[in-house]
Amino acid sequence: MASDAFHLSLLQHAPTPCDIATSVSRIETQLRTVAAQGSQLLLVPEASLTGYNITPDEAKRVALHANGKTTEKLAAACRQHNIALAYGFVERDDHQLYNTVQVIDRNGERVAHYRKTHLWGELDRALFTAGDDLAPVFELHGWQFGLLICYDVEFPETSRRLAFEGAETILVPTALMTPWAFVAEHMIRVRAAENQLFIAYANYCGAENGIHYEGLSCIVSPAGNDLSRAKNVATCLTAELKRGTLEDIRAALPYHQDRRPDLYS
């Protein structure tokens, strides 16, 4: 049954590259904390488990299988605390490495898996193979969710496709670095407003092997307003997503109905 509200938490933290034990412990602690506060989902940054700005040799060493022991441990924490988790990691599949986000529901079941499709610069291309397709929309507590990773959301077509497939919220783990603050400050708000959905954008703070991250994680409404936003410090954001807000905005500004796709091709 669909609920009128969904409680979502987002963790902004400093990177702990190549330290999976610390990363898992941090997630387990945060799951317990936000679940006790009533949250139904925790989102963490891009490649949060493994680190993002790491060398190819380090990536090969710490890469994880999508259904391995680390996933089992996180799934057990989700079951224990009755909360879903969306987390990023470097994924190993045969000889290929992918930049992946995976979602585990409150029952410990994997319900979504997505590999970054738009690789950013030499950093991404030196480490990852690009994914082949956007992830399908999936359901939690009657709400429809989509997934993108960092640079993906900077292409308007990715969010629009998820919106047309029924997404009400897009989860975006990211590793947004300086000097690209405008993406978090402006572009995410525009993506939410033009597609009339909620967006949760989870970034790092601090630095990682010479890269400085912007922080500025946010949860944004379909009107393009911040429901919650971080500065550049470790923090956890929580917001209530209201279906009434979604319906009111879509009624007031029927962007999807008023499109003229016959003109755009």
mmCIF file of C-alpha atoms in Angstrom:
data_model
loop_
_atom_site.group_PDB
_atom_site.id
_atom_site.type_symbol
_atom_site.label_atom_id
_atom_site.label_comp_id
_atom_site.label_asym_id
_atom_site.label_seq_id
_atom_site.Cartn_x
_atom_site.Cartn_y
_atom_site.Cartn_z
ATOM 1 C CA MET A 1 0.000 0.000 0.000
ATOM 2 C CA ALA A 2 1.301 3.445 -0.919
ATOM 3 C CA SER A 3 1.896 5.786 2.000
ATOM 4 C CA ASP A 4 1.339 9.539 1.943
ATOM 5 C CA ALA A 5 4.822 10.259 3.262
ATOM 6 C CA PHE A 6 8.286 8.730 3.081
ATOM 7 C CA HIS A 7 11.088 9.483 5.542
ATOM 8 C CA LEU A 8 14.516 9.567 3.915
ATOM 9 C CA SER A 9 17.956 10.101 5.451
ATOM 10 C CA LEU A 10 21.189 10.974 3.672
ATOM 11 C CA LEU A 11 24.693 10.646 5.103
ATOM 12 C CA GLN A 12 27.442 13.097 4.109
ATOM 13 C CA HIS A 13 30.835 11.908 5.338
ATOM 14 C CA ALA A 14 34.553 12.228 4.700
ATOM 15 C CA PRO A 15 35.975 9.450 2.499
ATOM 16 C CA THR A 16 37.713 6.424 3.964
ATOM 17 C CA PRO A 17 39.342 5.036 0.801
ATOM 18 C CA CYS A 18 40.194 1.338 0.703
ATOM 19 C CA ASP A 19 38.940 0.820 4.272
ATOM 20 C CA ILE A 20 35.853 -1.316 3.830
ATOM 21 C CA ALA A 21 35.637 -2.344 7.486
ATOM 22 C CA THR A 22 35.376 1.294 8.593
ATOM 23 C CA SER A 23 32.901 2.042 5.829
ATOM 24 C CA VAL A 24 30.635 -0.849 6.791
ATOM 25 C CA SER A 25 30.802 0.058 10.475
ATOM 26 C CA ARG A 26 29.854 3.663 9.669
ATOM 27 C CA ILE A 27 26.824 2.515 7.682
ATOM 28 C CA GLU A 28 25.728 0.064 10.374
ATOM 29 C CA THR A 29 25.917 2.812 13.013
ATOM 30 C CA GLN A 30 23.985 5.263 10.865
ATOM 31 C CA LEU A 31 21.315 2.710 9.954
ATOM 32 C CA ARG A 32 20.677 2.100 13.644
ATOM 33 C CA THR A 33 20.544 5.828 14.412
ATOM 34 C CA VAL A 34 18.214 6.977 11.626
ATOM 35 C CA ALA A 35 15.956 3.918 11.872
ATOM 36 C CA ALA A 36 15.366 4.775 15.524
ATOM 37 C CA GLN A 37 14.306 8.248 14.342
ATOM 38 C CA GLY A 38 11.768 6.787 11.903
ATOM 39 C CA SER A 39 13.682 6.902 8.625
ATOM 40 C CA GLN A 40 12.793 4.306 6.001
ATOM 41 C CA LEU A 41 15.882 4.656 3.790
ATOM 42 C CA LEU A 42 19.522 5.704 4.184
ATOM 43 C CA LEU A 43 21.496 6.989 1.166
ATOM 44 C CA VAL A 44 25.318 7.303 1.236
ATOM 45 C CA PRO A 45 27.780 8.809 -1.312
ATOM 46 C CA GLU A 46 29.279 7.438 -4.516
ATOM 47 C CA ALA A 47 31.603 4.462 -3.935
ATOM 48 C CA SER A 48 31.202 5.085 -0.195
ATOM 49 C CA LEU A 49 32.198 1.542 0.734
ATOM 50 C CA THR A 50 35.430 1.370 -1.220
ATOM 51 C CA GLY A 51 36.487 4.958 -1.868
ATOM 52 C CA TYR A 52 36.195 6.792 -5.179
ATOM 53 C CA ASN A 53 39.488 8.581 -5.980
ATOM 54 C CA ILE A 54 41.716 5.534 -5.724
ATOM 55 C CA THR A 55 44.310 4.044 -8.069
ATOM 56 C CA PRO A 56 43.499 1.250 -10.548
ATOM 57 C CA ASP A 57 45.534 -1.195 -8.462
ATOM 58 C CA GLU A 58 43.672 -0.194 -5.304
ATOM 59 C CA ALA A 59 40.350 -0.465 -7.111
ATOM 60 C CA LYS A 60 41.157 -4.014 -8.219
ATOM 61 C CA ARG A 61 42.126 -4.917 -4.657
ATOM 62 C CA VAL A 62 39.051 -3.540 -2.886
ATOM 63 C CA ALA A 63 36.364 -4.125 -5.545
ATOM 64 C CA LEU A 64 33.362 -6.085 -4.292
ATOM 65 C CA HIS A 65 30.954 -8.546 -5.841
ATOM 66 C CA ALA A 66 27.375 -7.297 -5.865
ATOM 67 C CA ASN A 67 26.147 -10.313 -3.914
ATOM 68 C CA GLY A 68 29.180 -11.041 -1.734
ATOM 69 C CA LYS A 69 29.831 -11.171 2.013
ATOM 70 C CA THR A 70 29.803 -7.390 2.422
ATOM 71 C CA THR A 71 26.336 -7.234 0.898
ATOM 72 C CA GLU A 72 25.197 -10.006 3.249
ATOM 73 C CA LYS A 73 26.480 -8.033 6.243
ATOM 74 C CA LEU A 74 24.688 -4.862 5.156
ATOM 75 C CA ALA A 75 21.529 -6.836 4.420
ATOM 76 C CA ALA A 76 21.596 -8.219 7.956
ATOM 77 C CA ALA A 77 21.820 -4.673 9.334
ATOM 78 C CA CYS A 78 18.854 -3.602 7.202
ATOM 79 C CA ARG A 79 16.798 -6.521 8.559
ATOM 80 C CA GLN A 80 17.872 -5.830 12.113
ATOM 81 C CA HIS A 81 16.892 -2.163 12.003
ATOM 82 C CA ASN A 82 13.953 -2.462 9.564
ATOM 83 C CA ILE A 83 15.320 0.112 7.111
ATOM 84 C CA ALA A 84 16.425 0.221 3.454
ATOM 85 C CA LEU A 85 19.907 1.229 2.280
ATOM 86 C CA ALA A 86 21.251 2.689 -0.987
ATOM 87 C CA TYR A 87 25.046 2.482 -1.118
ATOM 88 C CA GLY A 88 27.841 2.944 -3.652
ATOM 89 C CA PHE A 89 30.911 0.798 -4.256
ATOM 90 C CA VAL A 90 33.436 -0.331 -6.839
ATOM 91 C CA GLU A 91 31.940 -3.535 -8.227
ATOM 92 C CA ARG A 92 33.886 -6.474 -9.631
ATOM 93 C CA ASP A 93 32.237 -8.553 -12.358
ATOM 94 C CA ASP A 94 34.673 -10.977 -13.996
ATOM 95 C CA HIS A 95 37.526 -8.749 -15.241
ATOM 96 C CA GLN A 96 35.491 -5.534 -15.350
ATOM 97 C CA LEU A 97 35.097 -2.893 -12.648
ATOM 98 C CA TYR A 98 31.966 -0.754 -12.396
ATOM 99 C CA ASN A 99 30.915 2.267 -10.365
ATOM 100 C CA THR A 100 27.767 0.838 -8.799
ATOM 101 C CA VAL A 101 24.924 1.741 -6.483
ATOM 102 C CA GLN A 102 22.801 -0.980 -4.951
ATOM 103 C CA VAL A 103 19.628 -0.859 -2.864
ATOM 104 C CA ILE A 104 18.734 -3.320 -0.103
ATOM 105 C CA ASP A 105 15.219 -3.148 1.337
ATOM 106 C CA ARG A 106 14.194 -3.458 4.992
ATOM 107 C CA ASN A 107 13.872 -7.235 4.576
ATOM 108 C CA GLY A 108 17.489 -7.524 3.462
ATOM 109 C CA GLU A 109 16.568 -8.174 -0.185
ATOM 110 C CA ARG A 110 18.438 -6.541 -3.063
ATOM 111 C CA VAL A 111 15.801 -4.583 -4.980
ATOM 112 C CA ALA A 112 17.896 -2.408 -7.319
ATOM 113 C CA HIS A 113 21.344 -2.407 -8.892
ATOM 114 C CA TYR A 114 22.756 0.268 -11.214
ATOM 115 C CA ARG A 115 26.126 0.837 -12.871
ATOM 116 C CA LYS A 116 27.152 4.405 -13.690
ATOM 117 C CA THR A 117 26.483 5.038 -17.378
ATOM 118 C CA HIS A 118 28.183 8.424 -17.869
ATOM 119 C CA LEU A 119 31.855 8.275 -16.912
ATOM 120 C CA TRP A 120 33.486 11.528 -15.795
ATOM 121 C CA GLY A 121 36.932 12.356 -17.158
ATOM 122 C CA GLU A 122 40.083 10.325 -16.908
ATOM 123 C CA LEU A 123 39.440 9.461 -13.263
ATOM 124 C CA ASP A 124 36.363 7.390 -14.105
ATOM 125 C CA ARG A 125 37.674 6.048 -17.391
ATOM 126 C CA ALA A 126 40.887 4.779 -15.788
ATOM 127 C CA LEU A 127 38.890 2.742 -13.281
ATOM 128 C CA PHE A 128 35.488 1.779 -14.639
ATOM 129 C CA THR A 129 33.577 0.234 -17.483
ATOM 130 C CA ALA A 130 30.415 2.213 -18.255
ATOM 131 C CA GLY A 131 27.069 0.599 -17.498
ATOM 132 C CA ASP A 132 24.820 -0.257 -20.428
ATOM 133 C CA ASP A 133 21.467 1.120 -19.275
ATOM 134 C CA LEU A 134 19.599 3.082 -16.638
ATOM 135 C CA ALA A 135 18.221 1.045 -13.778
ATOM 136 C CA PRO A 136 14.489 0.342 -13.773
ATOM 137 C CA VAL A 137 12.290 2.205 -11.324
ATOM 138 C CA PHE A 138 11.779 0.240 -8.093
ATOM 139 C CA GLU A 139 9.396 0.439 -5.154
ATOM 140 C CA LEU A 140 9.837 0.987 -1.425
ATOM 141 C CA HIS A 141 6.794 1.405 0.817
ATOM 142 C CA GLY A 142 4.629 2.168 -2.201
ATOM 143 C CA TRP A 143 6.957 4.944 -3.441
ATOM 144 C CA GLN A 144 8.693 4.768 -6.811
ATOM 145 C CA PHE A 145 12.452 5.389 -6.894
ATOM 146 C CA GLY A 146 15.096 5.814 -9.584
ATOM 147 C CA LEU A 147 18.899 5.714 -9.372
ATOM 148 C CA LEU A 148 21.648 7.829 -10.929
ATOM 149 C CA ILE A 149 25.296 8.324 -9.958
ATOM 150 C CA CYS A 150 27.019 11.726 -9.837
ATOM 151 C CA TYR A 151 27.777 12.865 -13.434
ATOM 152 C CA ASP A 152 24.715 10.964 -14.714
ATOM 153 C CA VAL A 153 22.344 13.558 -13.251
ATOM 154 C CA GLU A 154 24.052 16.364 -15.190
ATOM 155 C CA PHE A 155 22.498 14.996 -18.392
ATOM 156 C CA PRO A 156 18.823 16.048 -18.471
ATOM 157 C CA GLU A 157 17.777 12.972 -20.423
ATOM 158 C CA THR A 158 18.614 10.616 -17.551
ATOM 159 C CA SER A 159 16.258 12.217 -15.030
ATOM 160 C CA ARG A 160 13.555 12.764 -17.636
ATOM 161 C CA ARG A 161 13.567 9.098 -18.592
ATOM 162 C CA LEU A 162 13.200 8.038 -14.971
ATOM 163 C CA ALA A 163 10.376 10.549 -14.512
ATOM 164 C CA PHE A 164 8.527 9.120 -17.499
ATOM 165 C CA GLU A 165 8.989 5.624 -16.093
ATOM 166 C CA GLY A 166 7.154 6.691 -12.952
ATOM 167 C CA ALA A 167 9.912 7.723 -10.541
ATOM 168 C CA GLU A 168 8.752 9.960 -7.696
ATOM 169 C CA THR A 169 12.214 10.269 -6.151
ATOM 170 C CA ILE A 170 15.699 9.927 -7.660
ATOM 171 C CA LEU A 171 18.550 8.837 -5.400
ATOM 172 C CA VAL A 172 21.943 10.212 -6.478
ATOM 173 C CA PRO A 173 25.095 9.131 -4.650
ATOM 174 C CA THR A 174 27.838 11.509 -5.785
ATOM 175 C CA ALA A 175 31.464 12.587 -5.347
ATOM 176 C CA LEU A 176 31.126 16.226 -6.377
ATOM 177 C CA MET A 177 34.445 18.016 -6.131
ATOM 178 C CA THR A 178 35.613 21.615 -6.375
ATOM 179 C CA PRO A 179 35.011 23.794 -8.355
ATOM 180 C CA TRP A 180 31.629 22.337 -9.389
ATOM 181 C CA ALA A 181 29.449 23.601 -6.525
ATOM 182 C CA PHE A 182 26.893 24.928 -9.036
ATOM 183 C CA VAL A 183 25.790 21.342 -9.720
ATOM 184 C CA ALA A 184 24.667 20.836 -6.122
ATOM 185 C CA GLU A 185 23.465 24.395 -5.609
ATOM 186 C CA HIS A 186 21.527 24.894 -8.835
ATOM 187 C CA MET A 187 21.399 21.937 -11.220
ATOM 188 C CA ILE A 188 19.894 19.483 -8.740
ATOM 189 C CA ARG A 189 17.127 21.949 -7.912
ATOM 190 C CA VAL A 190 16.388 22.410 -11.621
ATOM 191 C CA ARG A 191 16.349 18.648 -12.267
ATOM 192 C CA ALA A 192 13.830 18.184 -9.450
ATOM 193 C CA ALA A 193 11.600 21.027 -10.663
ATOM 194 C CA GLU A 194 11.654 20.246 -14.391
ATOM 195 C CA ASN A 195 10.869 16.585 -13.735
ATOM 196 C CA GLN A 196 8.508 17.223 -10.821
ATOM 197 C CA LEU A 197 10.004 14.739 -8.398
ATOM 198 C CA PHE A 198 12.143 14.624 -5.263
ATOM 199 C CA ILE A 199 15.923 14.265 -5.536
ATOM 200 C CA ALA A 200 18.286 13.123 -2.782
ATOM 201 C CA TYR A 201 21.916 13.985 -3.586
ATOM 202 C CA ALA A 202 24.523 12.473 -1.225
ATOM 203 C CA ASN A 203 28.057 13.855 -1.473
ATOM 204 C CA TYR A 204 31.326 13.594 0.438
ATOM 205 C CA CYS A 205 32.876 16.348 2.518
ATOM 206 C CA GLY A 206 36.593 16.843 3.090
ATOM 207 C CA ALA A 207 39.266 15.456 0.773
ATOM 208 C CA GLU A 208 40.435 12.196 -0.763
ATOM 209 C CA ASN A 209 43.895 11.718 -2.258
ATOM 210 C CA GLY A 210 44.170 15.315 -3.434
ATOM 211 C CA ILE A 211 40.527 15.858 -4.431
ATOM 212 C CA HIS A 212 38.490 18.303 -2.359
ATOM 213 C CA TYR A 213 34.753 17.623 -2.148
ATOM 214 C CA GLU A 214 32.081 20.297 -2.019
ATOM 215 C CA GLY A 215 29.700 18.747 0.512
ATOM 216 C CA LEU A 216 26.364 20.508 -0.185
ATOM 217 C CA SER A 217 24.379 17.258 -0.046
ATOM 218 C CA CYS A 218 20.685 17.968 -0.312
ATOM 219 C CA ILE A 219 17.140 16.660 -0.431
ATOM 220 C CA VAL A 220 15.100 18.742 -2.875
ATOM 221 C CA SER A 221 11.348 18.958 -3.472
ATOM 222 C CA PRO A 222 9.485 18.816 -6.818
ATOM 223 C CA ALA A 223 9.177 22.608 -6.565
ATOM 224 C CA GLY A 224 12.973 22.913 -6.613
ATOM 225 C CA ASN A 225 13.134 23.907 -2.943
ATOM 226 C CA ASP A 226 15.609 22.519 -0.445
ATOM 227 C CA LEU A 227 13.983 20.299 2.144
ATOM 228 C CA SER A 228 17.392 19.889 3.757
ATOM 229 C CA ARG A 229 20.941 20.886 2.759
ATOM 230 C CA ALA A 230 24.400 20.336 4.227
ATOM 231 C CA LYS A 231 27.463 22.548 4.358
ATOM 232 C CA ASN A 232 30.937 21.034 3.954
ATOM 233 C CA VAL A 233 30.985 19.050 7.197
ATOM 234 C CA ALA A 234 30.061 15.499 8.096
ATOM 235 C CA THR A 235 26.351 15.349 8.801
ATOM 236 C CA CYS A 236 23.157 13.396 8.319
ATOM 237 C CA LEU A 237 20.138 15.004 6.648
ATOM 238 C CA THR A 238 16.586 13.764 7.034
ATOM 239 C CA ALA A 239 13.435 14.916 5.252
ATOM 240 C CA GLU A 240 9.831 13.872 4.930
ATOM 241 C CA LEU A 241 8.739 13.403 1.321
ATOM 242 C CA LYS A 242 5.024 14.145 0.991
ATOM 243 C CA ARG A 243 2.951 12.717 -1.833
ATOM 244 C CA GLY A 244 0.610 15.708 -1.580
ATOM 245 C CA THR A 245 3.510 18.001 -2.513
ATOM 246 C CA LEU A 246 4.178 15.884 -5.576
ATOM 247 C CA GLU A 247 0.545 15.924 -6.664
ATOM 248 C CA ASP A 248 0.108 19.663 -6.089
ATOM 249 C CA ILE A 249 3.160 20.616 -8.126
ATOM 250 C CA ARG A 250 2.228 18.303 -10.998
ATOM 251 C CA ALA A 251 -1.281 19.768 -11.067
ATOM 252 C CA ALA A 252 -0.106 23.394 -10.940
ATOM 253 C CA LEU A 253 2.609 22.987 -13.610
ATOM 254 C CA PRO A 254 1.684 20.084 -15.922
ATOM 255 C CA TYR A 255 5.051 19.981 -17.666
ATOM 256 C CA HIS A 256 4.733 16.329 -18.629
ATOM 257 C CA GLN A 257 1.268 16.747 -20.162
ATOM 258 C CA ASP A 258 2.132 19.967 -22.001
ATOM 259 C CA ARG A 259 5.246 18.660 -23.743
ATOM 260 C CA ARG A 260 5.349 18.707 -27.542
ATOM 261 C CA PRO A 261 7.544 15.688 -28.314
ATOM 262 C CA ASP A 262 6.568 15.905 -31.986
ATOM 263 C CA LEU A 263 8.696 19.074 -32.140
ATOM 264 C CA TYR A 264 11.750 17.780 -30.309
ATOM 265 C CA SER A 265 12.950 15.023 -32.624
#
